Structure formats: C-alpha cells, structure tokens
Short mmCIF file of C-alpha atoms in Angstrom, two decimals:
data_model
loop_
_atom_site.label_atom_id
_atom_site.label_comp_id
_atom_site.label_asym_id
_atom_site.label_seq_id
_atom_site.Cartn_x
_atom_site.Cartn_y
_atom_site.Cartn_z
CA UNK A 125 -80.79 67.44 -74.19
CA UNK A 126 -77.52 65.50 -75.69
CA UNK A 127 -78.72 64.17 -78.54
CA UNK A 128 -78.59 67.59 -79.72
CA UNK A 129 -75.38 69.47 -79.13
CA UNK A 130 -72.54 69.38 -80.86
CA UNK A 131 -69.81 67.11 -81.55
CA UNK A 132 -66.35 68.41 -81.35
CA UNK A 133 -65.97 67.82 -84.99
CA UNK A 134 -69.72 70.85 -84.94
CA UNK A 135 -67.37 73.13 -82.36
CA UNK A 136 -64.18 73.08 -84.66
CA UNK A 137 -66.92 72.99 -87.70
CA UNK A 138 -68.41 76.44 -86.81
CA UNK A 139 -65.10 78.11 -85.60
CA UNK A 140 -63.80 77.41 -89.39
CA UNK A 141 -67.19 80.08 -90.69
CA UNK A 142 -64.35 82.76 -88.27
CA UNK A 143 -61.83 82.18 -90.49
CA UNK A 144 -61.40 84.80 -93.07
CA UNK A 145 -59.40 84.88 -96.33
CA UNK A 146 -55.84 86.40 -95.82
CA UNK A 147 -56.05 84.99 -92.25
CA UNK A 148 -52.56 83.88 -90.46
CA UNK A 149 -54.19 81.05 -88.03
CA UNK A 150 -52.96 80.05 -84.64
CA UNK A 151 -54.85 76.83 -84.01
CA UNK A 152 -53.91 75.20 -79.89
CA UNK A 153 -53.77 71.43 -79.15
CA UNK A 154 -57.43 69.82 -79.17
CA UNK A 155 -60.59 70.89 -80.72
CA UNK A 156 -58.43 74.22 -82.81
CA UNK A 157 -56.30 71.39 -84.38
CA UNK A 158 -59.43 70.12 -86.08
CA UNK A 159 -60.71 72.61 -87.64
CA UNK A 160 -58.09 73.28 -90.02
CA UNK A 161 -59.98 70.00 -91.83
CA UNK A 162 -63.55 72.44 -92.51
CA UNK A 163 -60.82 75.46 -94.10
CA UNK A 164 -62.66 75.39 -97.99
CA UNK A 165 -59.76 75.65 -100.10
CA UNK A 166 -61.02 78.19 -102.01
CA UNK A 167 -59.89 80.43 -98.74
CA UNK A 168 -56.46 81.17 -98.29
CA UNK A 169 -55.17 81.03 -94.50
CA UNK A 170 -51.59 80.14 -93.35
CA UNK A 171 -51.68 78.04 -90.78
CA UNK A 172 -49.19 79.53 -88.41
CA UNK A 173 -47.48 76.47 -84.80
CA UNK A 174 -45.79 78.05 -83.21
CA UNK A 175 -42.39 75.89 -82.47
CA UNK A 176 -41.44 77.75 -85.50
CA UNK A 177 -43.29 77.17 -89.21
CA UNK A 178 -46.22 79.71 -91.20
CA UNK A 179 -47.60 77.10 -93.91
CA UNK A 180 -48.35 74.11 -92.34
CA UNK A 181 -49.46 70.89 -93.97
CA UNK A 182 -51.69 68.27 -93.58
CA UNK A 183 -49.80 65.47 -91.41
CA UNK A 184 -47.90 62.95 -93.77
CA UNK A 185 -48.19 60.17 -95.78
CA UNK A 186 -47.64 56.35 -94.30
CA UNK A 187 -44.15 56.18 -94.59
CA UNK A 188 -43.36 59.70 -94.97
CA UNK A 189 -43.15 61.31 -91.26
CA UNK A 190 -39.53 63.55 -90.98
CA UNK A 191 -38.17 63.69 -87.34
CA UNK A 192 -37.85 67.45 -88.35
CA UNK A 193 -40.77 68.08 -88.95
CA UNK A 194 -43.41 68.94 -86.96
CA UNK A 195 -46.36 70.71 -85.34
CA UNK A 196 -46.79 72.63 -81.84
CA UNK A 197 -48.43 69.60 -80.77
CA UNK A 198 -45.54 67.49 -81.65
CA UNK A 199 -46.69 65.26 -84.40
CA UNK A 200 -45.57 65.56 -87.49
CA UNK A 201 -46.71 67.32 -90.13
CA UNK A 202 -45.99 67.94 -93.91
CA UNK A 203 -45.21 72.33 -94.98
CA UNK A 204 -47.29 73.61 -97.62
CA UNK A 205 -45.55 75.57 -100.71
CA UNK A 206 -44.24 78.94 -99.73
CA UNK A 207 -44.04 78.01 -96.21
CA UNK A 208 -41.22 79.94 -94.12
CA UNK A 209 -39.55 77.84 -91.18
CA UNK A 210 -37.93 80.93 -87.91
CA UNK A 211 -37.29 80.17 -83.75
CA UNK A 212 -39.21 80.50 -80.76
CA UNK A 213 -38.04 83.96 -80.34
CA UNK A 214 -39.19 84.94 -83.94
CA UNK A 215 -42.38 83.25 -83.84
CA UNK A 216 -43.51 84.58 -80.33
CA UNK A 217 -42.61 87.49 -81.82
CA UNK A 218 -44.79 88.04 -84.23
CA UNK A 219 -47.94 86.55 -81.64
CA UNK A 220 -46.54 89.61 -79.85
CA UNK A 221 -46.17 91.67 -82.92
CA UNK A 222 -50.79 90.90 -83.29
CA UNK A 223 -49.30 89.98 -87.64
CA UNK A 224 -50.89 86.15 -86.32
CA UNK A 225 -54.52 87.73 -87.04
CA UNK A 226 -56.85 85.03 -85.61
CA UNK A 227 -55.61 83.04 -82.04
CA UNK A 228 -57.83 79.62 -81.63
CA UNK A 229 -57.17 78.15 -78.58
CA UNK A 230 -59.31 75.01 -75.98
CA UNK A 231 -59.99 76.14 -72.41
CA UNK A 232 -61.36 75.02 -69.56
CA UNK A 233 -62.82 78.02 -67.70
CA UNK A 234 -63.73 80.81 -69.60
CA UNK A 235 -64.98 84.25 -67.37
CA UNK A 236 -68.12 86.84 -68.25
CA UNK A 237 -65.06 89.56 -68.01
CA UNK A 238 -63.23 86.82 -70.51
CA UNK A 239 -60.36 85.64 -68.30
CA UNK A 240 -58.82 81.49 -69.39
CA UNK A 241 -58.10 79.67 -67.67
CA UNK A 242 -56.87 76.60 -69.42
CA UNK A 243 -53.33 75.21 -67.67
CA UNK A 244 -53.68 74.38 -64.12
CA UNK A 245 -55.12 72.54 -61.83
CA UNK A 246 -53.86 72.72 -58.44
CA UNK A 247 -54.15 69.87 -57.36
CA UNK A 248 -53.26 67.82 -60.37
CA UNK A 249 -50.10 67.25 -62.43
CA UNK A 250 -49.12 70.79 -63.89
CA UNK A 251 -47.39 69.87 -66.84
CA UNK A 252 -46.89 74.16 -67.93
CA UNK A 253 -48.44 76.69 -69.82
CA UNK A 254 -46.24 76.61 -73.43
CA UNK A 255 -46.99 78.81 -75.26
CA UNK A 256 -50.35 79.73 -73.91
CA UNK A 257 -50.39 82.92 -71.92
CA UNK A 258 -48.03 84.89 -74.60
CA UNK A 259 -51.09 83.52 -76.97
CA UNK A 260 -53.51 84.78 -74.69
CA UNK A 261 -51.70 88.15 -73.65
CA UNK A 262 -51.14 89.23 -77.51
CA UNK A 263 -53.45 88.44 -79.83
CA UNK A 264 -56.47 90.48 -80.49
CA UNK A 265 -58.63 88.05 -81.60
CA UNK A 266 -59.41 85.59 -79.65
CA UNK A 267 -61.31 82.32 -80.60
CA UNK A 268 -61.51 80.09 -77.47
CA UNK A 269 -63.40 76.07 -78.52
CA UNK A 270 -64.83 74.55 -75.03
CA UNK A 271 -67.57 71.87 -73.60
CA UNK A 272 -69.59 74.15 -72.31
CA UNK A 273 -70.82 72.14 -68.72
CA UNK A 274 -68.19 69.83 -67.23
CA UNK A 275 -68.97 65.80 -66.16
CA UNK A 276 -70.84 66.97 -62.98
CA UNK A 277 -73.24 69.38 -64.77
CA UNK A 278 -71.11 72.10 -63.90
CA UNK A 279 -70.53 75.05 -65.39
CA UNK A 280 -67.24 76.40 -67.56
CA UNK A 281 -68.78 79.91 -68.30
CA UNK A 282 -68.30 81.51 -64.91
CA UNK A 283 -68.43 85.16 -63.59
CA UNK A 284 -64.75 84.64 -62.92
CA UNK A 285 -62.67 81.99 -62.94
CA UNK A 286 -61.38 79.59 -60.15
CA UNK A 287 -59.02 78.47 -61.45
CA UNK A 288 -56.20 79.95 -62.00
CA UNK A 289 -55.80 81.80 -64.67
CA UNK A 290 -53.74 81.91 -67.89
CA UNK A 291 -55.08 85.52 -69.40
CA UNK A 292 -56.71 88.23 -68.36
CA UNK A 293 -60.20 90.13 -70.34
CA UNK A 294 -58.88 88.56 -74.10
CA UNK A 295 -61.70 86.35 -75.30
CA UNK A 296 -63.89 87.43 -77.41
CA UNK A 297 -65.87 84.66 -79.00
CA UNK A 298 -66.73 81.33 -77.22
CA UNK A 299 -67.99 77.93 -79.05
CA UNK A 300 -69.01 75.31 -77.27
CA UNK A 301 -71.51 71.99 -77.89
CA UNK A 302 -74.22 74.22 -76.83
CA UNK A 303 -73.78 78.10 -78.35
CA UNK A 304 -71.61 80.95 -79.74
CA UNK A 305 -71.49 83.49 -77.88
CA UNK A 306 -69.12 87.47 -77.27
CA UNK A 307 -67.65 88.58 -74.79
CA UNK A 308 -69.07 91.77 -74.18
CA UNK A 309 -66.16 94.36 -73.10
CA UNK A 310 -68.62 95.86 -70.72
CA UNK A 311 -68.94 91.75 -69.01
CA UNK A 312 -71.14 89.00 -69.69
CA UNK A 313 -71.42 86.45 -71.82
CA UNK A 314 -73.54 87.14 -75.52
CA UNK A 315 -75.65 84.18 -76.46
CA UNK A 316 -75.22 84.46 -80.66
CA UNK A 317 -76.39 81.01 -81.31
CA UNK A 318 -77.74 78.19 -80.28
CA UNK A 319 -76.52 74.21 -81.19
CA UNK A 320 -79.59 72.77 -83.18
CA UNK A 321 -82.75 72.14 -80.40
CA UNK A 322 -80.82 73.19 -77.55
CA UNK A 323 -83.17 75.23 -75.90
CA UNK A 324 -82.78 79.27 -74.89
CA UNK A 325 -83.67 78.11 -71.24
CA UNK A 326 -81.38 74.83 -71.63
CA UNK A 327 -77.93 77.30 -71.72
CA UNK A 328 -78.98 80.16 -69.28
CA UNK A 329 -78.32 76.75 -67.23
CA UNK A 330 -75.81 75.46 -68.17
CA UNK A 331 -74.38 79.36 -68.24
CA UNK A 332 -72.94 80.46 -64.48
CA UNK A 333 -71.80 83.65 -65.13
CA UNK A 334 -74.23 86.44 -67.04
CA UNK A 335 -76.10 86.04 -70.52
CA UNK A 336 -77.20 87.76 -71.94
CA UNK A 337 -80.14 87.12 -75.06
CA UNK A 338 -81.83 89.33 -76.91
CA UNK A 339 -84.66 88.86 -79.75
CA UNK A 340 -84.70 85.23 -81.08
CA UNK A 341 -81.46 83.89 -81.30
CA UNK A 342 -80.52 81.49 -84.11
CA UNK A 343 -79.32 77.73 -84.88
CA UNK A 344 -75.79 77.77 -85.62
CA UNK A 345 -75.16 76.63 -89.25
CA UNK A 346 -72.94 73.67 -89.91
CA UNK B 50 -10.54 79.93 -86.09
CA UNK B 51 -11.12 76.14 -85.69
CA UNK B 52 -13.89 75.61 -83.07
CA UNK B 53 -13.82 71.50 -84.07
CA UNK B 54 -13.95 68.84 -81.04
CA UNK B 55 -13.22 64.61 -81.54
CA UNK B 56 -16.96 65.18 -79.65
CA UNK B 57 -19.44 65.25 -77.34
CA UNK B 58 -16.84 63.90 -74.44
CA UNK B 59 -14.60 66.59 -75.71
CA UNK B 60 -17.80 69.41 -75.41
CA UNK B 61 -19.14 68.63 -72.35
CA UNK B 62 -14.92 68.11 -70.59
CA UNK B 63 -15.85 71.35 -68.62
CA UNK B 64 -19.02 70.85 -66.74
CA UNK B 65 -19.20 70.59 -64.22
CA UNK B 66 -21.74 69.73 -60.34
CA UNK B 67 -23.98 72.43 -60.06
CA UNK B 68 -24.22 74.54 -63.55
CA UNK B 69 -26.80 75.93 -65.69
CA UNK B 70 -27.65 74.40 -69.03
CA UNK B 71 -29.55 74.99 -72.68
CA UNK B 72 -30.41 72.34 -74.26
CA UNK B 73 -32.03 73.40 -77.40
CA UNK B 74 -35.45 71.34 -78.87
CA UNK B 75 -38.99 71.79 -79.21
CA UNK B 76 -40.37 68.09 -77.38
CA UNK B 77 -38.09 65.47 -79.04
CA UNK B 78 -37.51 67.02 -81.93
CA UNK B 79 -33.93 69.37 -82.76
CA UNK B 80 -32.44 67.64 -79.64
CA UNK B 81 -28.15 67.60 -79.04
CA UNK B 82 -28.60 63.37 -77.93
CA UNK B 83 -24.56 63.49 -78.17
CA UNK B 84 -23.78 65.78 -75.67
CA UNK B 85 -27.02 64.84 -73.35
CA UNK B 86 -25.17 61.03 -73.69
CA UNK B 87 -22.38 62.56 -73.42
CA UNK B 88 -23.71 64.46 -69.61
CA UNK B 89 -25.05 60.98 -68.55
CA UNK B 90 -22.28 59.55 -69.34
CA UNK B 91 -19.69 62.16 -67.63
CA UNK B 92 -23.15 62.10 -64.55
CA UNK B 93 -22.56 65.90 -63.94
CA UNK B 94 -25.19 66.79 -60.94
CA UNK B 95 -27.32 69.27 -59.62
CA UNK B 96 -27.89 71.00 -62.88
CA UNK B 97 -30.18 73.86 -63.45
CA UNK B 98 -31.10 73.02 -67.34
CA UNK B 99 -33.54 75.29 -69.20
CA UNK B 100 -34.86 73.34 -71.89
CA UNK B 101 -38.54 73.56 -73.47
CA UNK B 102 -39.69 71.17 -72.38
CA UNK B 103 -38.59 67.86 -70.43
CA UNK B 104 -38.37 64.96 -73.39
CA UNK B 105 -39.39 61.72 -72.42
CA UNK B 106 -38.90 58.89 -69.88
CA UNK B 107 -36.07 57.05 -72.12
CA UNK B 108 -34.70 59.75 -74.11
CA UNK B 109 -33.97 63.29 -74.17
CA UNK B 110 -33.37 64.85 -70.83
CA UNK B 111 -35.59 62.28 -69.88
CA UNK B 112 -32.39 60.10 -69.50
CA UNK B 113 -30.86 62.73 -67.65
CA UNK B 114 -33.41 62.78 -64.63
CA UNK B 115 -33.54 58.84 -64.96
CA UNK B 116 -30.35 59.45 -63.47
CA UNK B 117 -31.28 62.29 -60.70
CA UNK B 118 -28.57 64.79 -62.67
CA UNK B 119 -31.03 67.80 -62.44
CA UNK B 120 -32.08 70.14 -59.68
CA UNK B 121 -33.90 72.90 -60.89
CA UNK B 122 -36.19 72.54 -64.81
CA UNK B 123 -37.32 75.56 -66.43
CA UNK B 124 -38.93 74.88 -69.61
CA UNK B 125 -42.27 76.28 -71.40
CA UNK B 126 -44.27 72.34 -70.60
CA UNK B 127 -42.94 68.93 -68.94
CA UNK B 128 -46.06 66.65 -69.59
CA UNK B 129 -44.83 63.46 -70.95
CA UNK B 130 -42.78 61.94 -68.89
CA UNK B 131 -43.31 59.64 -65.93
CA UNK B 132 -40.29 59.73 -63.45
CA UNK B 133 -40.02 64.07 -64.33
CA UNK B 134 -43.88 63.99 -62.52
CA UNK B 135 -42.87 61.30 -60.19
CA UNK B 136 -39.73 63.96 -58.60
CA UNK B 137 -41.54 66.35 -59.20
CA UNK B 138 -44.34 65.22 -56.79
CA UNK B 139 -41.38 63.65 -54.01
CA UNK B 140 -39.69 67.17 -53.34
CA UNK B 141 -36.49 65.87 -55.65
CA UNK B 142 -36.80 67.83 -58.80
CA UNK B 143 -37.70 71.94 -58.76
CA UNK B 144 -39.75 73.09 -61.69
CA UNK B 145 -40.02 76.76 -63.25
CA UNK B 146 -43.15 76.63 -66.16
CA UNK B 147 -42.32 79.94 -67.75
CA UNK B 148 -43.80 80.91 -71.23
CA UNK B 149 -42.63 79.12 -73.99
CA UNK B 150 -42.16 83.00 -75.91
CA UNK B 151 -40.81 84.00 -72.25
CA UNK B 152 -38.88 82.04 -72.96
CA UNK B 153 -37.07 82.04 -76.28
CA UNK B 154 -37.05 85.58 -75.35
CA UNK B 155 -36.01 85.86 -72.20
CA UNK B 156 -32.51 83.62 -74.23
CA UNK B 157 -33.05 86.27 -77.31
CA UNK B 158 -32.13 88.75 -74.70
CA UNK B 159 -28.68 86.93 -73.47
CA UNK B 160 -27.91 86.07 -77.48
CA UNK B 161 -27.99 90.76 -78.16
CA UNK B 162 -26.56 91.67 -74.48
CA UNK B 163 -29.84 93.21 -73.17
CA UNK B 164 -30.67 92.58 -69.79
CA UNK B 165 -34.07 92.46 -69.38
CA UNK B 166 -37.27 92.39 -71.27
CA UNK B 167 -40.90 93.29 -71.78
CA UNK B 168 -44.12 90.93 -72.57
CA UNK B 169 -47.38 90.79 -71.66
CA UNK B 170 -47.20 86.86 -71.60
CA UNK B 171 -48.26 86.37 -67.54
CA UNK B 172 -49.41 90.17 -67.01
CA UNK B 173 -52.68 89.34 -63.98
CA UNK B 174 -51.36 84.77 -63.78
CA UNK B 175 -49.26 83.51 -61.10
CA UNK B 176 -46.80 84.04 -63.60
CA UNK B 177 -46.92 88.45 -62.38
CA UNK B 178 -46.55 86.85 -58.62
CA UNK B 179 -42.90 89.53 -57.74
CA UNK B 180 -42.00 90.40 -61.23
CA UNK B 181 -41.30 94.24 -62.27
CA UNK B 182 -44.74 95.58 -64.45
CA UNK B 183 -44.15 98.85 -66.78
CA UNK B 184 -47.16 100.20 -68.65
CA UNK B 185 -46.73 101.46 -72.21
CA UNK B 186 -49.24 102.69 -74.18
CA UNK B 187 -52.03 102.03 -71.73
CA UNK B 188 -50.97 98.57 -71.91
CA UNK B 189 -49.29 96.27 -68.79
CA UNK B 190 -46.49 94.17 -69.82
CA UNK B 191 -44.24 92.23 -66.89
CA UNK B 192 -40.47 92.89 -66.66
CA UNK B 193 -38.58 89.52 -67.54
CA UNK B 194 -34.49 89.14 -66.69
CA UNK B 195 -32.10 87.59 -69.89
CA UNK B 196 -31.16 84.14 -68.75
CA UNK B 197 -27.74 83.37 -67.73
CA UNK B 198 -25.94 80.48 -68.17
CA UNK B 199 -22.51 78.24 -68.52
CA UNK B 200 -23.67 76.84 -70.85
CA UNK B 201 -25.53 76.49 -74.13
CA UNK B 202 -25.67 73.61 -76.13
CA UNK B 203 -27.62 72.47 -79.22
CA UNK B 204 -28.20 70.99 -82.83
CA UNK B 205 -27.73 72.10 -85.76
CA UNK B 206 -28.33 69.66 -89.11
CA UNK B 207 -24.69 71.39 -90.97
CA UNK B 208 -22.17 73.54 -89.37
CA UNK B 209 -17.89 74.51 -90.80
CA UNK B 210 -15.52 73.95 -89.34
CA UNK B 211 -15.84 77.87 -88.03
CA UNK B 212 -18.68 77.60 -85.98
CA UNK B 213 -20.96 78.75 -88.65
CA UNK B 214 -25.39 76.25 -88.68
CA UNK B 215 -27.33 75.70 -90.48
CA UNK B 216 -30.52 74.22 -88.83
CA UNK B 217 -33.64 72.07 -90.84
CA UNK B 218 -36.56 72.80 -90.49
CA UNK B 219 -39.06 72.63 -86.98
CA UNK B 220 -35.70 71.23 -85.65
CA UNK B 221 -34.38 74.54 -85.25
CA UNK B 222 -37.05 75.92 -83.01
CA UNK B 223 -35.03 77.36 -80.00
CA UNK B 224 -31.81 75.84 -80.94
CA UNK B 225 -30.77 79.85 -83.08
CA UNK B 226 -30.91 80.96 -79.66
CA UNK B 227 -29.98 79.33 -77.17
CA UNK B 228 -26.92 79.04 -79.32
CA UNK B 229 -26.61 83.23 -79.10
CA UNK B 230 -27.15 83.01 -75.17
CA UNK B 231 -24.79 80.83 -73.60
CA UNK B 232 -21.23 81.51 -72.24
CA UNK B 233 -19.86 78.62 -74.27
CA UNK B 234 -22.23 77.61 -76.77
CA UNK B 235 -21.78 73.42 -77.99
CA UNK B 236 -22.68 72.42 -81.91
CA UNK B 237 -23.12 68.42 -82.66
CA UNK B 238 -23.71 68.59 -86.67
CA UNK B 239 -24.95 66.04 -88.66
CA UNK B 240 -22.71 67.17 -91.94
CA UNK B 241 -19.65 69.45 -90.30
CA UNK B 242 -17.77 70.91 -93.70
CA UNK B 243 -15.61 73.41 -94.39
CA UNK B 244 -15.48 77.08 -94.49
CA UNK B 245 -17.29 77.82 -97.57
CA UNK B 246 -18.62 75.10 -98.08
CA UNK B 247 -22.17 76.80 -96.51
CA UNK B 248 -24.17 80.54 -98.62
CA UNK B 249 -22.68 83.06 -96.68
CA UNK B 250 -26.62 84.21 -96.92
CA UNK B 251 -27.45 80.98 -95.49
CA UNK B 252 -25.96 81.10 -92.32
CA UNK B 253 -28.79 81.37 -89.64
CA UNK B 254 -25.80 81.51 -86.81
CA UNK B 255 -22.46 82.59 -87.05
CA UNK B 256 -19.35 81.51 -85.74
CA UNK B 257 -18.67 84.43 -83.47
CA UNK B 258 -21.71 82.78 -81.24
CA UNK B 259 -20.12 79.07 -81.25
CA UNK B 260 -17.20 78.06 -79.12
CA UNK B 261 -17.27 74.44 -80.22
CA UNK B 262 -18.02 72.37 -83.34
CA UNK B 263 -18.08 68.40 -83.98
CA UNK B 264 -20.35 65.66 -86.06
CA UNK B 265 -22.48 64.41 -83.60
CA UNK B 266 -23.14 60.25 -85.13
CA UNK B 267 -26.07 57.18 -84.39
CA UNK B 268 -28.71 60.04 -83.91
CA UNK B 269 -31.86 58.85 -83.33
CA UNK B 270 -34.16 61.82 -83.83
CA UNK B 271 -37.37 59.69 -82.53
CA UNK B 272 -40.81 60.63 -82.64
CA UNK B 273 -43.19 61.57 -80.76
CA UNK B 274 -46.01 61.68 -82.31
CA UNK B 275 -46.47 60.05 -85.27
CA UNK B 276 -49.25 61.18 -86.63
CA UNK B 277 -50.14 60.42 -91.57
CA UNK B 278 -53.25 60.63 -93.44
CA UNK B 279 -53.76 57.05 -95.36
CA UNK B 280 -52.89 57.28 -99.14
CA UNK B 281 -56.80 58.19 -100.84
#
C-alpha cells in the first residue's frame, strides 16, 4: 500500500482544508508547518507563533534574514502587514483564553479517547514539551498530523498511549498517511476518509485502537 | 533615578554562587549576550537558571554550561545542545522541564505580585505529579507557583537611563515578563537614550522594574536556523 499513502505534503494539504476564513491558527513544528503552504490566498487566516507573533509570513528572501524575527521553531521568518508582537505570557494567555481557533500539531501516539503523547520517549534524551502541553490543554480545536504506522509496522492509533502524555481528552481530528479520523467524544477513531488507493481493510490492520467505519468511506481529495 | 551602570561586569558584580537567575530570550533570539559573557568570565557556579532554552554548545547559556556553572536548568525545551545532554545524562546537571506557557506565566505572576496561578497545562501528565489540582467550572487546573529569582537578566532593543525598555520584534519573547520578576533586574540594551527620547506610549517595560541598565557591545545576534526562500 506504500505507493498510495499520503506523503508529508499530502497530509499537510488535507489538513489545510480544515482551515476556515477568519481563523487564527497555531502550527506546530514538522508537518504542521507545511500546512501554511496550502492555505488558499483568498482566505483571511492569521498564523500565531507562540514565541510572540500574530501574522507570521513566509521565510525571508536570502540576505534579508533578521535575527530578531523568528518563529517557534527558531527559523527566520517575515511578518505580514498587520502583524502584532507580544510577550510569551500574553502569547499563552491568548491560547488559554481560546482566542486561537485551531491548533495543528504532530504526535507520536494518540489514544482512542483523545489523549496525545508527543514529547518524551523514556530512555531517550528528553528535549522538553515546549508549548505543546499549554496548547493541547486549552485549544478546543486540535488536529493532529502524524504517521499512523511506525517503521517497525506498529500502529500509533492506540487504545491507550504507552508514552508519557502531553495532554488528555483533547485531540478532535487526526490526519495520517492512511486516512482522516474523528476522535469521538465517547471514544474511538471514526474513519471519515481514506488515502487514495488504501482500503478500509488496510486501515483496520493499521489501527490498534477502536476503529469505527460507517457506510462507504470516500477517498481523500487533495 | 539614574539606573545606568558601566557595563556587564558591574551589572552582575553581586551575583554569587548558588543564586537563581532568570535569563530572557527564546532560542538564541533576544539573549542578554553581554551579561552571559560576564557571568562566564566571573565564573560563578552552582547557578539555577530559569530560561526557556539552554542555548547551543557555543552560544547563549551553552557557554555557562560548558564551564559547569549551572547546577539546575528550568526550561521548556532544551534540545539543541550536546554538552547539555552529556551533563544531564551523567547526572551533573539537574533539569526541570515545564510547559512554556507555565514558565512565562510563573514569571508574570512574580511581576504582578501574585503567589500562584492556575493553568490546565500538564493536567493528566507527569507535570501534575505532586501539585495541587483545583476544579473551576468543571475543568481541572494545576496550581503553579510564582518564580522567586535573585536576578532577572534581560535584553532590550532600546532603553533610557531610567530603565524604561522597548523590545524589537520576536526578541521580546520572555524578556518583559522576566524583567518584572527579578528581585534585581538587569537590562542590557542595544541603544541607551536619555529620558524623554522614548515615547511613553511605546514603553514595554516601565523602569520601575529595572534596577540596572547598560548599553551592550558587540552583539552577535546569532541565527539558530536560517531559513530563506528564493526570489522568483
């Protein structure tokens, strides 16, 4: 099934379809960062970077990098007209107060009750949670971009997370290389779309937690 | 109300072994480079450093780690530093990892004179272990204590001799909340001006929070990840 799976760009492209006109959006590091490339120009969307910026723009042109203008991934960026700068306390204040409409982040594991693990692997050097715990504890609309199956062939959509948690009962939607899932309030991954060419049976094999399949499952249109 | 000192050496003169310091900056952006260099030169040890990150091997707090001056780091993300990793794994360095918003808000609480704050960050995770949980309106929150730091060391873009500060772009980050939170706050600035030259409406940190200020020299302002696009 490998040849049909969504690549990172494909996952990002599909997630971009969840963004609505007028949204303030926080994009995490990794695949979520790529989502910015697929937001239509016709849409009025403001990107929040939790180090203290609303109105994040694209990377600067070569030679125009400014060490004072970076994103939460410490990459040089630009500011769009209408940007606003604020300190770190206010940045997480607007996150806690639910002013940010959508949070997109990566994960190592998600459980069927919406718990997420994405910051620590026991026995490995722990780098820290950064802003992830604040984001998942407060955001009402969280979409996770992740690989559903790791290199060892193990599913990362689980009955319960095995890694230390970042947050509990918080993930609402997941987009993986194989499909799109809603995490139901009563528990369970409801399959809503599958990657082009990937069968429901293959998705069942790749989902360790409870998978709910109702009716015909359309292919992801990206 | 003149807060001006001659430079970093004078500003940090009474920082001694075992003290708790807050250091502003996010990654390598908005770092008090002059004061870090002075602390390395002075060689004070057994420090507890509250800072969002721990620098890289040869820049920022990484320079203090290399000299084994840091006993404990309190940070949210520390992943860019090989010497840090070595000291952590060998047990030479103690590390407390806390959520970034919690870190910022514990600084803010100190500056606002509040003993503690309640945040949902970390509920249901190991961060909550041993901490008081309170339920407000059906949701659980962790009680997190205001920081208690001997010194806060921050970097601003402009400041006046009375200690009023203005930051530039995302180099603002943790600097304003840390500036408010130190028992003694040291500010190093790129441009030091006379009272009246900064518009009162544009001051980010009022001088009442700042005890010592000086014009920094030789800022390197290193970029951690230079990312660019091509012109076409």
